[in-house]
Amino acid sequence: MLEKILQVNDLRIQFKSGKETVQPIRGVNFHVNRGETLGIVGESGCGKSVTSLSVMGLLPVKSSKIVSGEILFNNRDISRLNEKEFRKLRGNEISMIFQEPMTSLNPVFTIGEQLSEPLRQHKKMSKSETRKTIITVLKQVGLPRAEQIIDEYPHQLSGGMRQRVMISLALLCQPKLMIADEPTTALDVTIQAQILELLKDIKTKNDMSLMLITHDLSVVAEMCDRVVVMYAGEVVEEAEVNELFDRPLHPYTQGLMKSLPSNNERKSTLFSIQGQVPKPSEIKEGCVFANRCPFAFEKCLAETPPAFKKGEHISKCWLQEPALEEVKHSGEPSIVIS
Amino acid sequence: MTVNFPKVPHAANTQPLKSKKQSAVAAFFSNLMRSWTGMLGFLIIVLLLFISIFGQWIVPYDPLLADFGKKLLPPMTDGHLLGTDQLGRDIFSRIILGARISVIIGVTTVLIAGTFGTIVGIISGYFRGWIDVILMRIVDVQLSFPFILLVLVINAIIGTGLRNIIISLAIGGWVIFARVIRSEVLALREKEFIIASVATGVSRIGILFKHILPNLFTPIIILSSLQIGTYIIAEASVSFLGFGVQPPEPAWGNMLNEGKDYIFSSWWLITFPGIAIMFTALGVNLFGDWLRDTLDPELKGE
Amino acid sequence: MLDYVIKRLIQVVVVVLLALTVVFFLIRLSGDPTALFLPPDAPREQIEEFREKLGFNRPLHIQYGEFMVNAVQGDFGQSLRSREDALPIVLDRLPATFQLAISSLLLSLLIAIPLGVLSAFKRNSVFDRISVAFTVLGQAVPSFWLGLLLIYFFAAQLHILPSGGAGSVVHLILPMITLAAYSVARFTRFTRSTMLDVLRKDYIRTAKASGVPTFRLVGRYALKNSLIPIITLVALDLGTLLGGAVITEVVFAWPGIGRLLMQSLMNRDFPIVLAGVFIIALIYAVINFVADLLYAYVNPQIRVK
């Protein structure tokens, strides 16, 4: 059995705005093994960013609340830590890279001033040691002229360089878990590949786990060991990466795969999933995907499907109900749509 | 953060297009009901308008009538609600009529300064070129001189009185309109629908009237409502300094000016006109802030 | 950077010269002041002689040219009343105005910035609500009225502070509070909204994710980011402060430029008015210039270029 660095069990998060409350995260389960890269995939608004912020303890204090569930980091529940205890983890044992490198660095402080912050908070180091460490890490993320960059301001760097700075910020205290929230979405395509390569590289070298949040399946295929697919605040499928791409079980995952433009064939039209993601306030009984699912039947509208397990492959779809499996096998192969 | 909060449906959007005017008024009030500060401002303004229109019929005494036998009576004596001044005139009546002077000055100045400033702003922003450079230089220079001092100096030189204080305030005030409207026009010029109209061959004047002017309505309304308060306080300050509206006209500013000589004996002379100014400014500011936040959420805050 | 400094300095000069021009023509177009100094039934020759002596009978453009040439050299003529040189009279009053304006500015910044920061940080708390209510009210109270109220309470009723005049620190207290009140309200409100804005920024989240404690986050990071817009506002508001100083000086009989300007306007003593306008425009332009430099200093995006 692999050591689990992070376990999220039945997490429910509630947001309050005025008198209305919504639950953007409803019963999320997943885990990250030591040394692996877990991909979390889903459309914008599916709750993947909220989930990652909850692991960092960065949810807005007043308007959000973890209603139930637990977040185990190194077998310790961190979901109810107070601010002071969380601060010891942030940037130290768990760190995070954000989507927008252009706005995620403070424009009025030098790179060095900003990078010294995690060291200042978590390690006892002299000024010269701090500087030395920062330069080492800046070099490690492949920044040229690290000795100069340390005294420069963010606006003097390009987008790709800033994302490298962000990565080095997350790397400084050698965390056990790094969360990357769409780390390449805002970057040029050529730079995207470089940054992904860098993330892969530092993950292995520093022996840490990586939680990669993205909407881009090709990034997942490139980077991840295992994948969690999220839809409307729930985990609908979870599998090892090759298994998922070979045998997607949930109709939503299948739809996502089909909407990928393929390199091999030129289709006249791209596939897209019909309909809209339901808003958290609109979700009723039954399967969250039922309103867009081409295979939906009565049960899907009436009852919420549980997580069906086939070894390590988990999916939340009534089609995977063992009782139904038998019917399916007697009939024709079902889940091939065209 | 990519958390989407549920949006409260906008009142104007949820109503069917039965009667556009009716629903706009309804939306205005349902929006206003949601903000007690906006409502308070609105009520103060309504009250102010009411007493400035009907004031002459509700005053208990002739505000200009001196009665030396009854001078410096404290409030609530002899039927004088707020007391009398050094000439025995009823302070309550003078404050009521003073409201009218404040409203006339505030509104007229906004009309003059707003019209002139808007025209300059449109010319500057829409036609650009050398005329823009010249006009904006003038605006810059004027903005680099304190507004209240400018009004004071101009008023002192061209002379006092209601008409001249309005002229002075308008000369001091048009630049703000010119500056704001110009930047609005510049922003509008870059909007897709304007570029599209240019591409389809609509004339420059046609675009100006069809697309630019209607879109300036909101910023003009917001700015005007905020400026009225500034003008009313400025007038009161100038009148207080002995220029502006002259006695015996009951302007709140000159009432304070006359009252300050009796500060050691009769507190009511300096108290009530000041409260009147404060409430007026408060009402106009609250309403203006609410209007800005409602009509232009992007400007929210400052 | 040097280009920029030179460009701004030229602007300062242009602003001051234009201010003088406008006031000069306004004064001349509104009639000459001889009538004020001579009895209404003065013989024609006497009026002519007076005009001759003061140069009011020559063509306007020549008067203007001569005035400007003299003005740049600091010669605004003599006071029509006291027959002394106008500029030194004005400059004499400068320290008093500075004393009032600077102490008020410091007082308001000292109160407003911590108040605004705290208010933003404790958003929607009781403290925040009270502070917001206070700022809204503070912006509606005209300064001259506040001055009168303070005189009433502290001088007329309690007899603990003088109602006017100058000479000691005690005399400064009431005018300083009066002048600072509006700025305190405005700066507090602005600091709060700027701070709220900054606290929502991505880079604050980044700092949080690095484990920066809240106090340091607000006090070191967010405050430095907020300072840029705050400096801009303070610079813009210095004009209002100077304008307010004039009124405050009159209320408290504070012997500064404002009071002098007011008296000269009353007396139509135009050389002094012109010298006063010159000094005020100059101060204001220089303050704006300094604020721009300060702004560039705080904002590395401008500085490092």
JSON list of C-alpha atoms in Angstrom, two decimals, chain B residues 5 13 25 28 38 42 46 66 107 127 189 212 221-222 248 260:
[
{"chain": "B", "resi": 5, "resn": "PHE", "atom": "CA", "xyz": [-21.46, 33.61, -6.00]},
{"chain": "B", "resi": 13, "resn": "ASN", "atom": "CA", "xyz": [-33.87, 42.38, -15.92]},
{"chain": "B", "resi": 25, "resn": "VAL", "atom": "CA", "xyz": [-39.22, 53.73, -12.17]},
{"chain": "B", "resi": 28, "resn": "PHE", "atom": "CA", "xyz": [-35.25, 52.63, -9.32]},
{"chain": "B", "resi": 38, "resn": "GLY", "atom": "CA", "xyz": [-29.49, 55.90, -0.50]},
{"chain": "B", "resi": 42, "resn": "PHE", "atom": "CA", "xyz": [-33.28, 60.57, -1.36]},
{"chain": "B", "resi": 46, "resn": "VAL", "atom": "CA", "xyz": [-37.19, 65.36, -1.52]},
{"chain": "B", "resi": 66, "resn": "ALA", "atom": "CA", "xyz": [-36.77, 92.83, 11.72]},
{"chain": "B", "resi": 107, "resn": "VAL", "atom": "CA", "xyz": [-29.02, 73.25, -9.56]},
{"chain": "B", "resi": 127, "resn": "PHE", "atom": "CA", "xyz": [-12.46, 65.39, -32.34]},
{"chain": "B", "resi": 189, "resn": "ARG", "atom": "CA", "xyz": [-14.63, 55.73, -29.15]},
{"chain": "B", "resi": 212, "resn": "ILE", "atom": "CA", "xyz": [-21.95, 58.73, -27.91]},
{"chain": "B", "resi": 221, "resn": "ILE", "atom": "CA", "xyz": [-26.10, 62.16, -13.98]},
{"chain": "B", "resi": 222, "resn": "ILE", "atom": "CA", "xyz": [-23.64, 60.68, -11.49]},
{"chain": "B", "resi": 248, "resn": "PRO", "atom": "CA", "xyz": [-30.49, 90.52, 4.11]},
{"chain": "B", "resi": 260, "resn": "LYS", "atom": "CA", "xyz": [-20.55, 84.40, 14.50]}
]
